[in-house]
Amino acid sequence: MAARGYGQDSGLATAVERVGERWALLVVRDLLVGPRRYTDLRRGLPRIPTNILAARLKELQEAGVVRRVPLMNCGLVYELTPYGRALEPVVLALERWGLEAPGAPQPEGGDAVSADALTMTLRSLFRPEVAASVPDADYELHLDPVVLRVRVEGDALRIAQLAPSAVPVGGRMPEGEPDVALALASVAALRGLASGALTPADALDEGVARILRGEGTLIERFAATFRLAPGQASRPSGER
Amino acid sequence: MAARGYGQDSGLATAVERVGERWALLVVRDLLVGPRRYTDLRRGLPRIPTNILAARLKELQEAGVVRRVPLMNCGLVYELTPYGRALEPVVLALERWGLEAPGAPQPEGGDAVSADALTMTLRSLFRPEVAASVPDADYELHLDPVVLRVRVEGDALRIAQLAPSAVPVGGRMPEGEPDVALALASVAALRGLASGALTPADALDEGVARILRGEGTLIERFAATFRLAPGQASRPSGER
DNA sequence: CCGGATCCGAATCGATACTG
DNA sequence: CAGTATCGATTCGGATCCGG
């Protein structure tokens, strides 16, 4: 027993012992969007075995990362503790690193997108300095099964999940029409826009991006606001 | 087969598929200090099974993170590719998060410290803004088996490993005497100083820190320069 | 439906031994 | 020095089952 440790007394070894197990950081990522129920987590992580999810949640609780909160009107949710929320810079940095392609763009067939995953991807790409220097904008972003309402106000970012499951996150349901509704064919398209490998014009030409409604030129502003900063994968956590 | 994926098309899922396996980030951390030979990595990670190290190195190469470089005078080293070096913000952020204690200070008995681990811990704690605002300093840091020469010049940090294995990193062997040589009893002491839970004066009183030679008051400057910034675990990668 | 617990085969990990 | 081979101990994945 006790043979599972790394035998190292360092911050990194401690960290990976706490959140390094399979699926753990994916669970944390979804919880960074907001408190979630057991079933919500399963929906967001379709391929996680139920016993593994239960085991991870137990371990994350023991590590002080996650807290189990009973809901007044029946049911319960899991939410991050302050210590767990301190993982946000880690998750955002890993997210950005994963978005950079080393060479071959992997096929990614059959892989789906979840609302929470896309929400955190956008958060990781958000550039407050750029946002502050352009007019406010209100986007509706469609990516296969998920629809997000993405509002950029000053240097702040707010995202609500319209589909699936129309549960508004971080506030009430957004009223009014977005400035533009745009649809991306895949995460690869977002990856391309974010890295600069794909220009908005090319994306529209090739059909990997489409304007559903509204002012189509705003796609340029979108691409400038959500961008992988070259040579600087880590930024101070910024928003929220 | 292919059942090992996370079935998610997001940056985080991609990232953990590439560097999420056991030991992988520890290997990357050691390589962030500099190119290392197979045997060096084994020494720095005493509990890694040799077959696992071989497997990780193979996977990291296929992921484009690590490169195998033959040495002219016999032997070979592993080194990070530019894409692998882009993991530095991730490793530093995880390192900082792991240094924060959630509640109970885990025993950590029998765990050792390696020169590379301590080097990266110091890098993760380094605050360039503080360093730039105080006079330059030249520390010799002893922590059980490892001895580091830590030079702070302006807002830059340079670390050489004096022991074990006296292989200077990132330059030639430092000449001259350090301003102060100080010894810490354990990583827990460094953790305490970095978090502010332990003041330098208390550390000296309790004997978890000792001045071996030189100007003892410099421990204050050391503690100010290598510090876990409260409420801001992520900083732009900064140095180097 | 929600929140898991249980069982089992498959893949991975850990420890040791061995080799070019 | 730089790994490969082997084998038992864990963990993971997939499915099913169960109490509210």
Short mmCIF file of C-alpha atoms (C1' of nucleotides) in Angstrom, two decimals:
data_model
loop_
_atom_site.label_atom_id
_atom_site.label_comp_id
_atom_site.label_asym_id
_atom_site.label_seq_id
_atom_site.Cartn_x
_atom_site.Cartn_y
_atom_site.Cartn_z
CA MET A 1 0.00 0.00 0.00
CA ALA A 2 0.97 3.66 -0.35
CA ALA A 3 2.83 2.52 -3.40
CA ARG A 4 0.72 4.84 -5.53
CA GLY A 5 2.54 8.01 -4.64
CA TYR A 6 5.23 9.67 -6.70
CA GLY A 7 7.69 9.70 -3.83
CA GLN A 8 8.46 13.31 -4.50
CA ASP A 9 7.97 16.25 -2.23
CA SER A 10 7.19 19.00 -4.70
CA GLY A 11 4.21 21.07 -5.68
CA LEU A 12 3.78 19.30 -8.98
CA ALA A 13 3.83 15.84 -7.43
CA THR A 14 1.28 16.95 -4.86
CA ALA A 15 -0.89 18.45 -7.57
CA VAL A 16 -0.94 15.40 -9.81
CA GLU A 17 -1.66 13.18 -6.85
CA ARG A 18 -4.76 15.27 -6.22
CA VAL A 19 -6.08 15.95 -9.72
CA GLY A 20 -3.91 13.80 -11.94
CA GLU A 21 -6.11 10.73 -12.15
CA ARG A 22 -7.98 10.03 -15.31
CA TRP A 23 -11.06 12.26 -15.84
CA ALA A 24 -10.40 14.37 -12.76
CA LEU A 25 -9.50 17.59 -14.56
CA LEU A 26 -12.39 17.17 -16.97
CA VAL A 27 -14.74 17.06 -14.01
CA VAL A 28 -13.08 20.14 -12.54
CA ARG A 29 -13.42 21.95 -15.84
CA ASP A 30 -17.16 21.37 -15.97
CA LEU A 31 -17.50 22.47 -12.36
CA LEU A 32 -15.62 25.67 -13.16
CA VAL A 33 -18.62 26.70 -15.25
CA GLY A 34 -20.89 26.26 -12.28
CA PRO A 35 -22.26 23.76 -9.76
CA ARG A 36 -23.41 20.57 -11.44
CA ARG A 37 -25.41 17.54 -10.48
CA TYR A 38 -24.15 14.00 -10.85
CA THR A 39 -26.32 13.52 -13.90
CA ASP A 40 -25.22 16.80 -15.46
CA LEU A 41 -21.62 15.68 -15.17
CA ARG A 42 -22.45 12.38 -16.80
CA ARG A 43 -24.14 14.17 -19.68
CA GLY A 44 -21.19 16.48 -20.16
CA LEU A 45 -18.73 13.57 -20.07
CA PRO A 46 -20.61 10.93 -22.04
CA ARG A 47 -17.84 8.35 -21.94
CA ILE A 48 -17.05 8.40 -18.26
CA PRO A 49 -18.04 5.17 -16.51
CA THR A 50 -20.40 5.89 -13.65
CA ASN A 51 -18.24 4.18 -11.06
CA ILE A 52 -15.25 6.25 -12.12
CA LEU A 53 -17.22 9.46 -11.82
CA ALA A 54 -18.32 8.47 -8.34
CA ALA A 55 -14.77 7.57 -7.36
CA ARG A 56 -13.34 10.84 -8.69
CA LEU A 57 -15.94 12.93 -6.91
CA LYS A 58 -15.13 11.14 -3.67
CA GLU A 59 -11.39 11.66 -4.11
CA LEU A 60 -11.85 15.31 -5.10
CA GLN A 61 -13.89 15.85 -1.97
CA GLU A 62 -11.20 14.28 0.19
CA ALA A 63 -8.64 16.49 -1.51
CA GLY A 64 -10.69 19.56 -0.64
CA VAL A 65 -11.31 20.44 -4.28
CA VAL A 66 -15.01 19.66 -4.47
CA ARG A 67 -17.90 20.08 -2.07
CA ARG A 68 -21.21 18.24 -2.01
CA VAL A 69 -24.08 20.67 -1.53
CA PRO A 70 -27.63 19.46 -0.86
CA LEU A 71 -30.25 21.48 -2.71
CA MET A 72 -33.24 22.87 -0.82
CA ASN A 73 -35.81 21.62 -3.29
CA CYS A 74 -34.52 18.06 -3.49
CA GLY A 75 -31.40 16.85 -5.16
CA LEU A 76 -27.79 17.86 -4.66
CA VAL A 77 -25.01 19.51 -6.59
CA TYR A 78 -21.25 19.32 -6.59
CA GLU A 79 -19.36 22.57 -6.54
CA LEU A 80 -15.76 23.64 -6.34
CA THR A 81 -14.30 24.87 -3.09
CA PRO A 82 -12.16 28.02 -3.22
CA TYR A 83 -9.16 25.72 -3.43
CA GLY A 84 -10.77 23.96 -6.36
CA ARG A 85 -11.53 27.24 -8.07
CA ALA A 86 -7.84 28.03 -7.81
CA LEU A 87 -7.38 25.39 -10.49
CA GLU A 88 -8.88 27.72 -13.08
CA PRO A 89 -5.53 29.04 -14.33
CA VAL A 90 -4.29 25.47 -14.65
CA VAL A 91 -7.31 24.34 -16.63
CA LEU A 92 -7.23 27.41 -18.88
CA ALA A 93 -3.52 26.98 -19.57
CA LEU A 94 -3.97 23.29 -20.40
CA GLU A 95 -6.94 24.15 -22.57
CA ARG A 96 -4.89 26.64 -24.57
CA TRP A 97 -2.01 24.23 -24.90
CA GLY A 98 -4.32 21.51 -26.13
CA LEU A 99 -5.76 23.82 -28.75
CA GLU A 100 -2.36 24.35 -30.31
CA ALA A 101 -1.77 21.71 -32.93
CA PRO A 102 1.74 20.26 -32.98
CA GLY A 103 1.53 19.08 -36.58
CA ALA A 104 -1.12 16.70 -37.71
CA PRO A 105 -4.69 17.82 -37.06
CA GLN A 106 -6.03 14.71 -35.42
CA PRO A 107 -9.21 13.27 -36.97
CA GLU A 108 -11.39 13.55 -33.86
CA GLY A 109 -14.15 11.52 -35.44
CA GLY A 110 -17.21 10.84 -33.37
CA ASP A 111 -16.05 13.16 -30.61
CA ALA A 112 -18.72 15.47 -29.39
CA VAL A 113 -18.73 18.90 -27.84
CA SER A 114 -20.42 19.74 -24.58
CA ALA A 115 -21.72 23.12 -23.54
CA ASP A 116 -19.37 23.24 -20.56
CA ALA A 117 -16.35 22.27 -22.63
CA LEU A 118 -17.06 24.94 -25.22
CA THR A 119 -17.72 27.51 -22.53
CA MET A 120 -14.32 26.90 -20.98
CA THR A 121 -12.64 26.86 -24.37
CA LEU A 122 -14.01 30.33 -25.05
CA ARG A 123 -12.94 31.50 -21.62
CA SER A 124 -9.44 30.23 -22.28
CA LEU A 125 -9.28 32.13 -25.58
CA PHE A 126 -10.79 35.36 -24.30
CA ARG A 127 -8.51 38.37 -24.48
CA PRO A 128 -9.69 41.12 -22.17
CA GLU A 129 -7.27 43.70 -23.61
CA VAL A 130 -8.67 43.15 -27.08
CA ALA A 131 -12.23 43.13 -25.82
CA ALA A 132 -11.70 46.44 -24.03
CA SER A 133 -10.40 48.05 -27.21
CA VAL A 134 -13.35 47.15 -29.45
CA PRO A 135 -17.08 47.91 -29.13
CA ASP A 136 -19.23 45.56 -27.06
CA ALA A 137 -20.71 42.63 -28.91
CA ASP A 138 -23.36 40.01 -28.33
CA TYR A 139 -22.81 36.74 -30.15
CA GLU A 140 -24.86 33.59 -30.51
CA LEU A 141 -22.52 30.73 -31.24
CA HIS A 142 -23.74 27.45 -32.68
CA LEU A 143 -21.51 24.40 -32.70
CA ASP A 144 -23.29 21.19 -33.50
CA PRO A 145 -25.47 20.38 -30.52
CA VAL A 146 -24.54 23.37 -28.38
CA VAL A 147 -25.69 26.95 -28.63
CA LEU A 148 -24.05 29.62 -26.53
CA ARG A 149 -24.93 33.23 -25.92
CA VAL A 150 -21.63 35.04 -25.64
CA ARG A 151 -21.64 38.62 -24.44
CA VAL A 152 -18.54 40.77 -24.41
CA GLU A 153 -18.96 43.96 -22.41
CA GLY A 154 -15.91 46.06 -21.87
CA ASP A 155 -13.19 43.66 -20.75
CA ALA A 156 -15.70 41.20 -19.29
CA LEU A 157 -17.04 38.00 -20.76
CA ARG A 158 -20.36 36.38 -19.95
CA ILE A 159 -21.57 33.15 -21.43
CA ALA A 160 -25.01 31.56 -21.17
CA GLN A 161 -25.85 28.10 -22.43
CA LEU A 162 -28.96 28.10 -24.63
CA ALA A 163 -28.72 24.50 -25.76
CA PRO A 164 -28.78 21.81 -24.84
CA SER A 165 -30.86 21.98 -21.69
CA ALA A 166 -31.48 25.74 -21.70
CA VAL A 167 -30.20 26.22 -18.17
CA PRO A 168 -28.79 29.75 -17.98
CA VAL A 169 -25.43 29.91 -16.29
CA GLY A 170 -24.16 32.81 -14.26
CA GLY A 171 -27.27 34.89 -14.48
CA ARG A 172 -30.70 34.99 -16.01
CA MET A 173 -31.69 34.08 -19.52
CA PRO A 174 -30.40 36.72 -21.93
CA GLU A 175 -33.18 38.79 -23.40
CA GLY A 176 -33.16 40.40 -26.80
CA GLU A 177 -31.49 39.43 -30.01
CA PRO A 178 -27.74 38.89 -30.40
CA ASP A 179 -25.84 41.13 -32.79
CA VAL A 180 -24.96 38.11 -34.82
CA ALA A 181 -25.63 34.39 -34.81
CA LEU A 182 -22.82 32.36 -36.26
CA ALA A 183 -22.37 28.66 -36.68
CA LEU A 184 -19.10 26.74 -36.74
CA ALA A 185 -18.85 23.33 -38.35
CA SER A 186 -16.52 21.90 -35.72
CA VAL A 187 -14.12 22.67 -32.94
CA ALA A 188 -11.40 22.44 -35.56
CA ALA A 189 -12.83 25.58 -37.12
CA LEU A 190 -12.62 27.39 -33.80
CA ARG A 191 -9.11 26.06 -33.36
CA GLY A 192 -8.17 27.43 -36.77
CA LEU A 193 -9.65 30.85 -36.11
CA ALA A 194 -8.04 31.03 -32.68
CA SER A 195 -4.61 30.10 -33.95
CA GLY A 196 -4.80 32.32 -37.00
CA ALA A 197 -4.37 29.38 -39.33
CA LEU A 198 -7.82 30.15 -40.69
CA THR A 199 -9.02 33.65 -41.49
CA PRO A 200 -12.68 34.52 -40.95
CA ALA A 201 -13.05 35.17 -44.68
CA ASP A 202 -11.65 31.76 -45.56
CA ALA A 203 -13.81 30.12 -42.92
CA LEU A 204 -16.92 31.63 -44.50
CA ASP A 205 -15.75 30.74 -47.99
CA GLU A 206 -15.08 27.13 -47.10
CA GLY A 207 -18.36 26.85 -45.26
CA VAL A 208 -16.81 25.85 -41.92
CA ALA A 209 -18.35 29.06 -40.57
CA ARG A 210 -21.76 30.41 -41.50
CA ILE A 211 -23.74 33.51 -40.59
CA LEU A 212 -27.20 32.51 -39.45
CA ARG A 213 -28.53 35.99 -38.65
CA GLY A 214 -27.35 39.49 -38.01
CA GLU A 215 -24.28 41.48 -38.86
CA GLY A 216 -21.88 39.10 -40.54
CA THR A 217 -18.82 41.31 -40.34
CA LEU A 218 -18.78 40.77 -36.58
CA ILE A 219 -17.07 37.45 -37.16
CA GLU A 220 -13.87 39.47 -37.53
CA ARG A 221 -14.31 40.99 -34.11
CA PHE A 222 -15.12 37.58 -32.69
CA ALA A 223 -11.93 36.10 -34.13
CA ALA A 224 -9.90 38.96 -32.69
CA THR A 225 -11.45 38.65 -29.24
CA PHE A 226 -11.07 34.88 -28.92
CA ARG A 227 -7.54 34.19 -29.96
CA LEU A 228 -4.58 32.08 -28.97
CA ALA A 229 -2.00 34.72 -28.16
CA PRO A 230 1.20 33.81 -30.00
CA GLY A 231 4.09 32.89 -27.74
CA GLN A 232 2.11 33.58 -24.62
CA ALA A 233 -0.06 30.65 -23.67
CA SER A 234 -0.58 31.84 -20.11
CA ARG A 235 -2.30 35.01 -19.05
CA PRO A 236 -3.35 36.14 -15.58
CA SER A 237 -6.73 34.65 -14.91
CA GLY A 238 -8.44 37.94 -15.62
CA GLU A 239 -12.18 37.64 -15.93
CA ARG A 240 -14.83 36.82 -13.37
CA MET B 1 -9.23 -0.27 -29.45
CA ALA B 2 -9.25 3.54 -29.42
CA ALA B 3 -11.47 3.10 -26.40
CA ARG B 4 -8.91 5.01 -24.35
CA GLY B 5 -9.92 8.45 -25.51
CA TYR B 6 -12.14 10.87 -23.69
CA GLY B 7 -14.55 11.22 -26.59
CA GLN B 8 -14.44 14.96 -26.29
CA ASP B 9 -13.28 17.46 -28.82
CA SER B 10 -11.86 20.18 -26.64
CA GLY B 11 -8.47 21.58 -25.82
CA LEU B 12 -8.43 20.08 -22.36
CA ALA B 13 -9.32 16.60 -23.56
CA THR B 14 -6.59 16.81 -26.20
CA ALA B 15 -4.11 18.02 -23.62
CA VAL B 16 -4.77 15.28 -21.09
CA GLU B 17 -4.62 12.67 -23.80
CA ARG B 18 -1.13 13.90 -24.60
CA VAL B 19 0.35 14.60 -21.18
CA GLY B 20 -2.24 13.25 -18.77
CA GLU B 21 -0.80 9.79 -18.24
CA ARG B 22 0.89 8.98 -15.02
CA TRP B 23 4.40 10.46 -14.65
CA ALA B 24 4.23 12.34 -17.95
CA LEU B 25 4.13 15.85 -16.48
CA LEU B 26 6.89 15.01 -14.01
CA VAL B 27 9.11 14.05 -16.93
CA VAL B 28 8.19 17.27 -18.71
CA ARG B 29 9.00 19.26 -15.60
CA ASP B 30 12.50 17.84 -15.37
CA LEU B 31 13.04 18.47 -19.08
CA LEU B 32 11.96 22.08 -18.63
CA VAL B 33 15.16 22.58 -16.62
CA GLY B 34 17.23 21.32 -19.50
CA PRO B 35 17.94 18.33 -21.74
CA ARG B 36 18.34 15.14 -19.75
CA ARG B 37 19.57 11.65 -20.38
CA TYR B 38 17.51 8.57 -19.66
CA THR B 39 19.53 7.90 -16.55
CA ASP B 40 19.25 11.49 -15.36
CA LEU B 41 15.48 11.23 -15.57
CA ARG B 42 15.55 8.00 -13.59
CA ARG B 43 17.64 9.63 -10.90
CA GLY B 44 15.32 12.59 -10.68
CA LEU B 45 12.25 10.37 -10.52
CA PRO B 46 13.47 7.55 -8.27
CA ARG B 47 10.16 5.72 -8.13
CA ILE B 48 9.35 5.59 -11.81
CA PRO B 49 9.53 2.05 -13.21
CA THR B 50 11.96 1.92 -16.09
CA ASN B 51 9.46 0.51 -18.53
CA ILE B 52 7.03 3.29 -17.72
CA LEU B 53 9.69 5.92 -18.32
CA ALA B 54 10.48 4.34 -21.66
CA ALA B 55 6.81 4.21 -22.57
CA ARG B 56 6.20 7.86 -21.61
CA LEU B 57 9.19 9.06 -23.56
CA LYS B 58 7.95 7.20 -26.62
CA GLU B 59 4.46 8.64 -26.26
CA LEU B 60 5.75 12.14 -25.65
CA GLN B 61 7.83 11.89 -28.79
CA GLU B 62 4.81 10.79 -30.82
CA ALA B 63 2.85 13.69 -29.36
CA GLY B 64 5.56 16.09 -30.52
CA VAL B 65 6.43 17.14 -26.98
CA VAL B 66 9.85 15.56 -26.67
CA ARG B 67 12.72 15.03 -29.08
CA ARG B 68 15.50 12.46 -28.94
CA VAL B 69 18.86 14.09 -29.63
CA PRO B 70 22.02 12.02 -30.14
CA LEU B 71 25.06 13.54 -28.47
CA MET B 72 28.26 13.97 -30.48
CA ASN B 73 30.49 12.45 -27.85
CA CYS B 74 28.45 9.31 -27.29
CA GLY B 75 25.13 9.06 -25.54
CA LEU B 76 21.84 10.81 -26.18
CA VAL B 77 19.55 13.25 -24.46
CA TYR B 78 15.87 13.98 -24.48
CA GLU B 79 14.80 17.55 -24.87
CA LEU B 80 11.54 19.41 -25.21
CA THR B 81 10.38 20.63 -28.58
CA PRO B 82 9.03 24.19 -28.78
CA TYR B 83 5.58 22.70 -28.37
CA GLY B 84 6.77 20.90 -25.28
CA ARG B 85 8.31 24.05 -23.89
CA ALA B 86 4.91 25.68 -24.26
CA LEU B 87 3.88 23.49 -21.32
CA GLU B 88 5.91 25.64 -18.97
CA PRO B 89 2.98 27.84 -17.89
CA VAL B 90 0.95 24.70 -17.23
CA VAL B 91 3.64 23.10 -15.11
CA LEU B 92 4.31 26.31 -13.18
CA ALA B 93 0.61 26.84 -12.49
CA LEU B 94 0.19 23.25 -11.30
CA GLU B 95 3.30 23.59 -9.19
CA ARG B 96 1.93 26.69 -7.47
CA TRP B 97 -1.45 25.07 -6.94
CA GLY B 98 0.17 22.02 -5.42
CA LEU B 99 2.16 24.16 -3.02
CA GLU B 100 -1.00 25.65 -1.57
CA ALA B 101 -2.19 23.48 1.27
CA PRO B 102 -5.94 22.96 1.45
CA GLY B 103 -5.96 22.16 5.14
CA ALA B 104 -3.95 19.32 6.51
CA PRO B 105 -0.22 19.47 5.85
CA GLN B 106 0.34 15.98 4.55
CA PRO B 107 3.12 14.01 6.27
CA GLU B 108 5.26 13.41 3.17
CA GLY B 109 7.49 10.99 4.95
CA GLY B 110 10.26 9.39 3.00
CA ASP B 111 9.65 11.63 0.01
CA ALA B 112 12.78 13.09 -1.41
CA VAL B 113 13.59 16.26 -3.30
CA SER B 114 15.39 16.35 -6.61
CA ALA B 115 17.43 19.20 -7.97
CA ASP B 116 15.14 19.59 -10.97
CA ALA B 117 12.01 19.56 -8.84
CA LEU B 118 13.36 22.22 -6.52
CA THR B 119 14.58 24.29 -9.45
CA MET B 120 11.11 24.34 -10.96
CA THR B 121 9.51 25.04 -7.61
CA LEU B 122 11.68 28.13 -7.26
CA ARG B 123 10.86 29.18 -10.81
CA SER B 124 7.17 28.85 -10.05
CA LEU B 125 7.51 31.04 -6.97
CA PHE B 126 9.73 33.66 -8.53
CA ARG B 127 8.24 37.14 -8.68
CA PRO B 128 10.00 39.29 -11.25
CA GLU B 129 8.27 42.50 -10.09
CA VAL B 130 9.55 41.98 -6.57
CA ALA B 131 13.00 41.00 -7.79
CA ALA B 132 13.24 44.13 -9.89
CA SER B 133 12.40 46.31 -6.90
CA VAL B 134 15.09 44.96 -4.57
CA PRO B 135 18.89 44.78 -4.94
CA ASP B 136 20.38 41.78 -6.74
CA ALA B 137 21.16 38.78 -4.59
CA ASP B 138 23.11 35.59 -4.88
CA TYR B 139 21.83 32.73 -2.75
CA GLU B 140 23.07 29.25 -2.05
CA LEU B 141 20.12 27.10 -1.07
CA HIS B 142 20.55 23.77 0.71
CA LEU B 143 17.66 21.36 1.00
CA ASP B 144 18.65 17.92 2.14
CA PRO B 145 20.52 16.32 -0.74
CA VAL B 146 20.29 19.24 -3.16
CA VAL B 147 22.27 22.44 -3.26
CA LEU B 148 21.28 25.20 -5.63
CA ARG B 149 22.99 28.42 -6.58
CA VAL B 150 20.21 30.92 -7.08
CA ARG B 151 21.04 34.26 -8.63
CA VAL B 152 18.55 37.07 -8.89
CA GLU B 153 19.69 39.85 -11.22
CA GLY B 154 17.20 42.55 -11.97
CA ASP B 155 13.97 40.78 -12.86
CA ALA B 156 15.82 37.67 -14.06
CA LEU B 157 16.38 34.39 -12.26
CA ARG B 158 19.22 31.96 -12.89
CA ILE B 159 19.64 28.70 -11.09
CA ALA B 160 22.60 26.32 -11.13
CA GLN B 161 22.62 22.90 -9.54
CA LEU B 162 25.67 22.38 -7.32
CA ALA B 163 24.58 19.06 -5.84
CA PRO B 164 24.00 16.37 -6.49
CA SER B 165 25.99 15.71 -9.65
CA ALA B 166 27.50 19.20 -10.04
CA VAL B 167 26.24 19.64 -13.58
CA PRO B 168 25.75 23.36 -14.14
CA VAL B 169 22.51 24.18 -15.85
CA GLY B 170 21.96 27.08 -18.18
CA GLY B 171 25.53 28.31 -18.14
CA ARG B 172 28.87 27.68 -16.57
CA MET B 173 29.62 26.94 -12.97
CA PRO B 174 29.05 30.03 -10.86
CA GLU B 175 32.28 31.53 -9.57
CA GLY B 176 32.70 33.43 -6.35
CA GLU B 177 30.88 33.23 -3.07
CA PRO B 178 27.13 33.65 -2.67
CA ASP B 179 25.85 36.51 -0.54
CA VAL B 180 24.30 33.99 1.79
CA ALA B 181 24.07 30.23 2.14
CA LEU B 182 20.87 29.10 3.76
CA ALA B 183 19.55 25.66 4.55
CA LEU B 184 15.94 24.60 4.78
CA ALA B 185 14.90 21.52 6.70
CA SER B 186 12.27 20.42 4.21
CA VAL B 187 10.08 21.48 1.34
CA ALA B 188 7.40 22.16 3.95
CA ALA B 189 9.57 25.00 5.20
CA LEU B 190 9.75 26.48 1.70
CA ARG B 191 6.02 25.99 1.38
CA GLY B 192 5.48 27.87 4.62
CA LEU B 193 7.73 30.76 3.64
CA ALA B 194 6.16 30.98 0.20
CA SER B 195 2.62 31.02 1.51
CA GLY B 196 3.39 33.41 4.32
CA ALA B 197 2.30 30.92 6.94
CA LEU B 198 5.86 30.96 8.24
CA THR B 199 7.86 34.14 8.70
CA PRO B 200 11.61 34.05 8.12
CA ALA B 201 12.18 34.95 11.77
CA ASP B 202 10.02 32.08 12.97
CA ALA B 203 11.70 29.71 10.53
CA LEU B 204 15.10 30.59 11.98
CA ASP B 205 13.80 30.34 15.54
CA GLU B 206 12.27 26.93 14.98
CA GLY B 207 15.37 25.72 13.22
CA VAL B 208 13.58 24.79 9.99
CA ALA B 209 15.81 27.40 8.34
CA ARG B 210 19.47 27.97 9.17
CA ILE B 211 22.09 30.40 7.95
CA LEU B 212 25.21 28.50 6.96
CA ARG B 213 27.31 31.45 5.84
CA GLY B 214 27.00 35.06 4.85
CA GLU B 215 24.51 37.80 5.45
CA GLY B 216 21.62 36.25 7.35
CA THR B 217 19.17 39.09 6.90
CA LEU B 218 18.96 38.21 3.22
CA ILE B 219 16.50 35.47 4.11
CA GLU B 220 13.89 38.22 4.25
CA ARG B 221 14.63 39.24 0.70
CA PHE B 222 14.59 35.61 -0.37
CA ALA B 223 11.17 35.08 1.16
CA ALA B 224 9.85 38.19 -0.56
CA THR B 225 11.23 37.19 -3.94
CA PHE B 226 9.96 33.60 -3.89
CA ARG B 227 6.39 33.87 -2.83
CA LEU B 228 3.00 32.43 -3.64
CA ALA B 229 1.08 35.52 -4.72
CA PRO B 230 -2.22 35.55 -2.84
CA GLY B 231 -5.28 35.18 -5.03
CA GLN B 232 -3.25 35.02 -8.21
CA ALA B 233 -1.84 31.59 -8.85
CA SER B 234 -1.12 32.30 -12.50
CA ARG B 235 1.31 34.85 -13.82
CA PRO B 236 2.58 35.42 -17.34
CA SER B 237 5.46 33.07 -17.89
CA GLY B 238 7.96 35.90 -17.51
CA GLU B 239 11.51 34.73 -16.99
CA ARG B 240 14.00 33.12 -19.34
"C1'" DC C 1 -35.34 9.97 -13.20
"C1'" DC C 2 -31.46 10.72 -9.57
"C1'" DG C 3 -27.31 9.04 -7.28
"C1'" DG C 4 -24.89 5.93 -7.04
"C1'" DA C 5 -23.00 0.46 -5.85
"C1'" DT C 6 -21.52 -4.01 -7.75
"C1'" DC C 7 -19.36 -7.23 -10.77
"C1'" DC C 8 -16.17 -8.62 -14.31
"C1'" DG C 9 -12.92 -8.62 -18.40
"C1'" DA C 10 -9.36 -5.63 -20.40
"C1'" DA C 11 -5.74 -2.48 -20.16
"C1'" DT C 12 -2.24 -0.16 -17.35
"C1'" DC C 13 1.03 0.24 -13.71
"C1'" DG C 14 4.85 -1.29 -10.51
"C1'" DA C 15 8.74 -4.17 -9.42
"C1'" DT C 16 12.27 -6.93 -10.73
"C1'" DA C 17 15.18 -9.26 -13.89
"C1'" DC C 18 17.66 -9.29 -17.94
"C1'" DT C 19 20.12 -7.69 -22.39
"C1'" DG C 20 22.71 -5.20 -26.50
"C1'" DC D 1 23.96 3.50 -20.63
"C1'" DA D 2 19.53 2.73 -22.50
"C1'" DG D 3 16.39 0.38 -22.56
"C1'" DT D 4 13.20 -4.65 -23.19
"C1'" DA D 5 10.77 -8.71 -21.00
"C1'" DT D 6 8.00 -10.67 -17.74
"C1'" DC D 7 4.49 -11.05 -14.29
"C1'" DG D 8 1.45 -10.00 -10.37
"C1'" DA D 9 -1.23 -6.02 -8.49
"C1'" DT D 10 -4.28 -2.14 -9.59
"C1'" DT D 11 -7.21 0.57 -12.16
"C1'" DC D 12 -10.31 1.43 -15.89
"C1'" DG D 13 -14.30 0.61 -18.88
"C1'" DG D 14 -18.79 -1.29 -19.70
"C1'" DA D 15 -22.80 -3.13 -18.14
"C1'" DT D 16 -26.10 -4.10 -14.89
"C1'" DC D 17 -28.55 -3.47 -10.68
"C1'" DC D 18 -30.63 -1.04 -6.69
"C1'" DG D 19 -32.78 2.17 -3.19
"C1'" DG D 20 -35.09 6.65 -2.98
#
